[in-house]
PDB file of N, CA and C in Angstrom:
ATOM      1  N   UNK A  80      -4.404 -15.050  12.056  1.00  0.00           N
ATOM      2  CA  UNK A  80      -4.736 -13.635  12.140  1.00  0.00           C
ATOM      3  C   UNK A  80      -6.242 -13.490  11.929  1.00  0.00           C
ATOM      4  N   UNK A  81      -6.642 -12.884  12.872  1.00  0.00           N
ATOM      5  CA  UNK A  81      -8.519 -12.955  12.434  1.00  0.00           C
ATOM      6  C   UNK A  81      -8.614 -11.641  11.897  1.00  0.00           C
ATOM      7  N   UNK A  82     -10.294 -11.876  11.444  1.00  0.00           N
ATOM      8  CA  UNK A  82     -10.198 -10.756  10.153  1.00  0.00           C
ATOM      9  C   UNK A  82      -9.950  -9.228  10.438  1.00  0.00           C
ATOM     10  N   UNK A  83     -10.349  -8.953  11.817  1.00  0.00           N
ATOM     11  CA  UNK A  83     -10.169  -7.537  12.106  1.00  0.00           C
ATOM     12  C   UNK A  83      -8.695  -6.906  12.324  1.00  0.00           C
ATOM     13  N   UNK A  84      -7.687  -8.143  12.728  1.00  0.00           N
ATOM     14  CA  UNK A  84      -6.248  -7.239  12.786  1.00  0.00           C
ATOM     15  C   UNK A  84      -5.973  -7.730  11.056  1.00  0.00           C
ATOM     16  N   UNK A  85      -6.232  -8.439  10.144  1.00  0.00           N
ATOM     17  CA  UNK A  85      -6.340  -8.679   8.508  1.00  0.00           C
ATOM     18  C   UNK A  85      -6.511  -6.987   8.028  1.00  0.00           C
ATOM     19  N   UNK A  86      -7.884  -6.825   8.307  1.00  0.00           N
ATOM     20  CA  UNK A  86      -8.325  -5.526   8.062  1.00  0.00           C
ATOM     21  C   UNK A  86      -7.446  -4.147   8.635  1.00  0.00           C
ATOM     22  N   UNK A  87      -7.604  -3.886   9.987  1.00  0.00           N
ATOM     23  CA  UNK A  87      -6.053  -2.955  10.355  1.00  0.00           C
ATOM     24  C   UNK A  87      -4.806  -2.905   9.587  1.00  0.00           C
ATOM     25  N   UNK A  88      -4.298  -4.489   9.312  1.00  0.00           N
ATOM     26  CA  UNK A  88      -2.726  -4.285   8.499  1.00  0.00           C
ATOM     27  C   UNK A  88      -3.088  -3.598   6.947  1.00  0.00           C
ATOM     28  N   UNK A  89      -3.875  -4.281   6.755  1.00  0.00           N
ATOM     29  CA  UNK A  89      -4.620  -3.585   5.110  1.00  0.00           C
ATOM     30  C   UNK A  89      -4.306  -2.286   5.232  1.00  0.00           C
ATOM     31  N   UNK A  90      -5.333  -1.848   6.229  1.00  0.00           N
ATOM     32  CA  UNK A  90      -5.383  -0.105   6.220  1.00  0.00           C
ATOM     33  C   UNK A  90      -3.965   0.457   6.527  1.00  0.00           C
ATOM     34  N   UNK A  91      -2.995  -0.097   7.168  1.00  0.00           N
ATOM     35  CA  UNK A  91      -1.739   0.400   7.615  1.00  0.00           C
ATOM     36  C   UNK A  91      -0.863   0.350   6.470  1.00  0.00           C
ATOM     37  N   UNK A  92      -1.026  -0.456   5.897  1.00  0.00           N
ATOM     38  CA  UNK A  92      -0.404  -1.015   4.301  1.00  0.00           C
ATOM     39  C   UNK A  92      -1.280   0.503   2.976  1.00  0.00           C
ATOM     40  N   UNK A  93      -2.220   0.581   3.118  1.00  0.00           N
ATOM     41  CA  UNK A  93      -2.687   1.227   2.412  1.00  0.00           C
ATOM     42  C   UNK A  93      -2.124   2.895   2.405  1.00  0.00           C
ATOM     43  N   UNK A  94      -2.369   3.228   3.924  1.00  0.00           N
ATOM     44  CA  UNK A  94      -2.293   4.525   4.468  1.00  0.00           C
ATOM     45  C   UNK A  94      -0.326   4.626   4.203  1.00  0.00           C
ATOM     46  N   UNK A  95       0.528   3.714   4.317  1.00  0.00           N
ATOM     47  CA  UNK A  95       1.762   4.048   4.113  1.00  0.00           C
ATOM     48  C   UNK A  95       1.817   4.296   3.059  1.00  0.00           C
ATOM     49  N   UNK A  96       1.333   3.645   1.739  1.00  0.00           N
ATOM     50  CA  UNK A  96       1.546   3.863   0.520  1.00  0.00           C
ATOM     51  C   UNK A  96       1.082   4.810  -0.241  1.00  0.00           C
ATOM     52  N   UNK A  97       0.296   5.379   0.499  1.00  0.00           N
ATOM     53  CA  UNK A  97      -0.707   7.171   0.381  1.00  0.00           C
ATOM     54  C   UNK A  97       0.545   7.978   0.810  1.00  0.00           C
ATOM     55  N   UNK A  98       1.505   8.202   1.995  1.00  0.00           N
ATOM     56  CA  UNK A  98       2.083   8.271   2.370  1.00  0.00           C
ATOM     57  C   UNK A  98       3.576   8.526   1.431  1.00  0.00           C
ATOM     58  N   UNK A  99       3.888   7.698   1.337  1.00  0.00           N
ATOM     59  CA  UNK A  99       4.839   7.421   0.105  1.00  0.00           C
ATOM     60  C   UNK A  99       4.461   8.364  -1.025  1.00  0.00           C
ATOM     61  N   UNK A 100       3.317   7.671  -1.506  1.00  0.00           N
ATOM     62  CA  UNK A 100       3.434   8.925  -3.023  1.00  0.00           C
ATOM     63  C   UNK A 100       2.896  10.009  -2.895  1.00  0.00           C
ATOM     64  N   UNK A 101       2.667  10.535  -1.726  1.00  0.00           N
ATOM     65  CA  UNK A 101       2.682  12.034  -1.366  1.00  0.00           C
ATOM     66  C   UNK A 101       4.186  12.392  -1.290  1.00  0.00           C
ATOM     67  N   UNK A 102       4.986  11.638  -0.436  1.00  0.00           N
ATOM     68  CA  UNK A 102       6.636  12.136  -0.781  1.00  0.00           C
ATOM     69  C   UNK A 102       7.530  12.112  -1.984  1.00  0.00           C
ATOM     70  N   UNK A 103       7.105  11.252  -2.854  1.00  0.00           N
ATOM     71  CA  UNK A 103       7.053  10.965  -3.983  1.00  0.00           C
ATOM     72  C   UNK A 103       6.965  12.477  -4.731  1.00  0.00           C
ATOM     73  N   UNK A 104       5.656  12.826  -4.781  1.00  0.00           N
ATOM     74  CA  UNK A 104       5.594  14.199  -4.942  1.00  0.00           C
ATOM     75  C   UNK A 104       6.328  15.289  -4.732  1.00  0.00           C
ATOM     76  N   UNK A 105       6.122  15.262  -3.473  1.00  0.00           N
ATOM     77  CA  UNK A 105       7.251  16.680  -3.047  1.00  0.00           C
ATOM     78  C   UNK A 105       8.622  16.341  -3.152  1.00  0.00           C
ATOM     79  N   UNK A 106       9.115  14.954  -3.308  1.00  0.00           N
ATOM     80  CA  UNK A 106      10.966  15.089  -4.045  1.00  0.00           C
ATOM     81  C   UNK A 106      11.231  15.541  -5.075  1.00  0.00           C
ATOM     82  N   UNK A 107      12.325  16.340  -4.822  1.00  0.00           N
ATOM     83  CA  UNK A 107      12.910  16.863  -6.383  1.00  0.00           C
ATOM     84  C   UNK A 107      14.105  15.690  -7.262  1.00  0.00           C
ATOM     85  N   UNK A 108      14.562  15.118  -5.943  1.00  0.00           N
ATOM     86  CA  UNK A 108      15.703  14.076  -6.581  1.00  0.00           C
ATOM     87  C   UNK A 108      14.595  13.154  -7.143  1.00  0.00           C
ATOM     88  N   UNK A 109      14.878  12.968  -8.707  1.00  0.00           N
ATOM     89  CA  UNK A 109      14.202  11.682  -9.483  1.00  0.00           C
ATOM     90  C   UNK A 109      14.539  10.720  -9.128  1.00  0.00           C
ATOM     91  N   UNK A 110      15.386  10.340  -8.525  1.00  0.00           N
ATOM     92  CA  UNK A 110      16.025   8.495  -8.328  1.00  0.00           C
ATOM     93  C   UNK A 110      14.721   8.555  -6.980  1.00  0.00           C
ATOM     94  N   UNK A 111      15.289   9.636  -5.882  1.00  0.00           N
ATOM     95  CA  UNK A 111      14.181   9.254  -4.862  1.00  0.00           C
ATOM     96  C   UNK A 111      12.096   9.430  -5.226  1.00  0.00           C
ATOM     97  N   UNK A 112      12.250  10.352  -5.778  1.00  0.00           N
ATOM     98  CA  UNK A 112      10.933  10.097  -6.204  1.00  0.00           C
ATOM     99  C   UNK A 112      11.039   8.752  -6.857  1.00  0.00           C
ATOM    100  N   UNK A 113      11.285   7.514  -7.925  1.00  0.00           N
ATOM    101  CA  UNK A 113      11.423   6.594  -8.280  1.00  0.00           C
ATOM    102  C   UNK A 113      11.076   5.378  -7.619  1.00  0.00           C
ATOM    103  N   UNK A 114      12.264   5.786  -6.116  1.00  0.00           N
ATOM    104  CA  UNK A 114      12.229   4.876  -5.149  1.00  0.00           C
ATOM    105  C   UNK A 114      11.153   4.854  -4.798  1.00  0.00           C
ATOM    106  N   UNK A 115      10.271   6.027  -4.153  1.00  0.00           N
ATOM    107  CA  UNK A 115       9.391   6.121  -3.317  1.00  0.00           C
ATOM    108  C   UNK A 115       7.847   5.549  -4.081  1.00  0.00           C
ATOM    109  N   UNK A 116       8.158   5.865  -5.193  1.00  0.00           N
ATOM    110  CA  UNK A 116       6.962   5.779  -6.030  1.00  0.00           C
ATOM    111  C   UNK A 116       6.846   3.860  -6.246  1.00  0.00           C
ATOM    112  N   UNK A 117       8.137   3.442  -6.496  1.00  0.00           N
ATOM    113  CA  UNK A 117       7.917   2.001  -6.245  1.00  0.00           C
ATOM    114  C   UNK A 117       7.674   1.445  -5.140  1.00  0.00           C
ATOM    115  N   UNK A 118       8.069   1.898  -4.354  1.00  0.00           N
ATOM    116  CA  UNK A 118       7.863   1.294  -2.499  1.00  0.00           C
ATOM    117  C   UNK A 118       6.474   1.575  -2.479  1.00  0.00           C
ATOM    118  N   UNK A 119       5.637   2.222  -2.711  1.00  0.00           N
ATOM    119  CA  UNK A 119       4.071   2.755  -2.703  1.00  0.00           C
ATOM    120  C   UNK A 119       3.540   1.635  -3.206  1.00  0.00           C
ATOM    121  N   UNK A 120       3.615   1.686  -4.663  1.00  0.00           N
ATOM    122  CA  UNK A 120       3.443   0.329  -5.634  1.00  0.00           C
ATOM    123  C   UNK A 120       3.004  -0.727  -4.906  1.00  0.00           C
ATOM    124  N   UNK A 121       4.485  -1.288  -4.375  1.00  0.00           N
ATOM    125  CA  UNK A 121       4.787  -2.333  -3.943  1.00  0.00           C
ATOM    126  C   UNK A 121       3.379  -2.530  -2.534  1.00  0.00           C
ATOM    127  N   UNK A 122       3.655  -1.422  -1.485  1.00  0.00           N
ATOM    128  CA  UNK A 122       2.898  -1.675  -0.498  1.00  0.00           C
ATOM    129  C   UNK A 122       1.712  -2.043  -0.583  1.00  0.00           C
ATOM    130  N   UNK A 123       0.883  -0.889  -1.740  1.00  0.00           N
ATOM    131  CA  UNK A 123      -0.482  -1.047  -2.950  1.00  0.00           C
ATOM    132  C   UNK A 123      -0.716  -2.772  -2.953  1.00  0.00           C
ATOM    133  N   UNK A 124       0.291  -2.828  -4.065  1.00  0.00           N
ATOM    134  CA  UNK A 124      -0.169  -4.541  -4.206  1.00  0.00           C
ATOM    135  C   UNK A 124      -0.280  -5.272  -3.038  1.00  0.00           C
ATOM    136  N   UNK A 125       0.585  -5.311  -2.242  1.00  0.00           N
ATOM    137  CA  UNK A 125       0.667  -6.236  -0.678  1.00  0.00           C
ATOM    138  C   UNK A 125      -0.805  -5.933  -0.227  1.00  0.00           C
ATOM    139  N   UNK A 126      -1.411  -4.770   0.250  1.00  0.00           N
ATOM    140  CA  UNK A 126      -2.353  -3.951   0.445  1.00  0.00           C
ATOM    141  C   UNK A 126      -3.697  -5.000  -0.114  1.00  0.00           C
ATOM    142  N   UNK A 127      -3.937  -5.085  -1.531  1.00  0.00           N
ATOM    143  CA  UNK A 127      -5.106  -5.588  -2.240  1.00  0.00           C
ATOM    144  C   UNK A 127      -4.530  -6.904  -2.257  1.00  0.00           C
ATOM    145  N   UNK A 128      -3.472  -7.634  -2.142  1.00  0.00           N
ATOM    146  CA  UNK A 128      -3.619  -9.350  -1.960  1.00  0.00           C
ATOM    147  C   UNK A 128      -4.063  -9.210  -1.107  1.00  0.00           C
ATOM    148  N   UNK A 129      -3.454  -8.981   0.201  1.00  0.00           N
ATOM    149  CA  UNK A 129      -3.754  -9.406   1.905  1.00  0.00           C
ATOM    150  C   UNK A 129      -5.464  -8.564   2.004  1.00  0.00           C
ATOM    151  N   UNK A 130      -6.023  -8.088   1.052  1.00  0.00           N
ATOM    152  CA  UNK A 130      -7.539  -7.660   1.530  1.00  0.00           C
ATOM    153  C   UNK A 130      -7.998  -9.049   0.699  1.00  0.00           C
ATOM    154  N   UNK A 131      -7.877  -9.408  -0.090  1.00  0.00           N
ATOM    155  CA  UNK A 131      -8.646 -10.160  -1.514  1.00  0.00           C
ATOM    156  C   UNK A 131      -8.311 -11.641  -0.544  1.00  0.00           C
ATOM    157  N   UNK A 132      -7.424 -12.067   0.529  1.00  0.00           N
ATOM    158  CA  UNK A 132      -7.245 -13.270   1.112  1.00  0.00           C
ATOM    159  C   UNK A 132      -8.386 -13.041   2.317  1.00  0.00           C
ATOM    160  N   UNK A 133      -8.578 -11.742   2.924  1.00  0.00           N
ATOM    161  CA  UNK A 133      -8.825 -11.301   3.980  1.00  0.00           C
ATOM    162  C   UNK A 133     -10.710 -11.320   3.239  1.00  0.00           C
ATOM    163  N   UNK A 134     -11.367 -11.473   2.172  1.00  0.00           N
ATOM    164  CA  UNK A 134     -12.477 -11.510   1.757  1.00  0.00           C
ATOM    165  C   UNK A 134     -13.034 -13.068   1.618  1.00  0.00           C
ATOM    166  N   UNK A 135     -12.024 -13.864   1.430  1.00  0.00           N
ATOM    167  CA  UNK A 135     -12.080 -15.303   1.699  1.00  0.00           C
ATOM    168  C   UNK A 135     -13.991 -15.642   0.488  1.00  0.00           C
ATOM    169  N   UNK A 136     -13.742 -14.925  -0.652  1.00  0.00           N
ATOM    170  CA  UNK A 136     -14.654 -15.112  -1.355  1.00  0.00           C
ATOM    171  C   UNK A 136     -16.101 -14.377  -1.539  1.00  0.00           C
ATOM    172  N   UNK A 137     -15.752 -13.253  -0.597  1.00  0.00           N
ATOM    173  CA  UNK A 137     -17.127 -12.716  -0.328  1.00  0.00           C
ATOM    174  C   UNK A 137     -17.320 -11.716  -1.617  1.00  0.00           C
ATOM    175  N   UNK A 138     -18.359 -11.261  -2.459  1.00  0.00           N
ATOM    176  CA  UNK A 138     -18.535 -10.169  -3.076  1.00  0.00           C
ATOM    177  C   UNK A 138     -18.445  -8.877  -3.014  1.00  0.00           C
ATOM    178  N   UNK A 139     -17.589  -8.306  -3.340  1.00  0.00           N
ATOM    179  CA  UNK A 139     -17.202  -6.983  -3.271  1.00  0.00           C
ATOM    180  C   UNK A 139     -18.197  -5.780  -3.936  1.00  0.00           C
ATOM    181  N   UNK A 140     -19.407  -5.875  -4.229  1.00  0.00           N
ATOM    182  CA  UNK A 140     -20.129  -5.617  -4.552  1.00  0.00           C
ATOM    183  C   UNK A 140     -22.096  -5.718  -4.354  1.00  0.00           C
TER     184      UNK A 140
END
């Protein structure tokens, strides 16, 4: 995978999980807010490994 479709899945990974805990929000059922709020989480983390592999050491700063 070269770095620019790396970078796209990131952002697609990112933008779902923005996504998510905006619905998160507007549920009233707690189990589904729960769900949703972990599926976000989850995407989050996937999100910052696959960027932090996708930096291959470079300084973020």
């Amino acid at each position: 995978m070269s770095a620019g479709e790396t970078q796209g899945r990131v952002r697609q990974l990112r933008e779902k999980a923005q996504e998510l805990s905006k619905a998160a929000e507007r549920s009233t059922d707690p189990d589904e807010r729960r769900r949703l709020q972990e599926k976000a989480r989850r995407l989050q983390e996937q999100s910052e490994k696959e960027g932090k592999i996708d930096d291959r050491g470079m300084d973020p700063m």
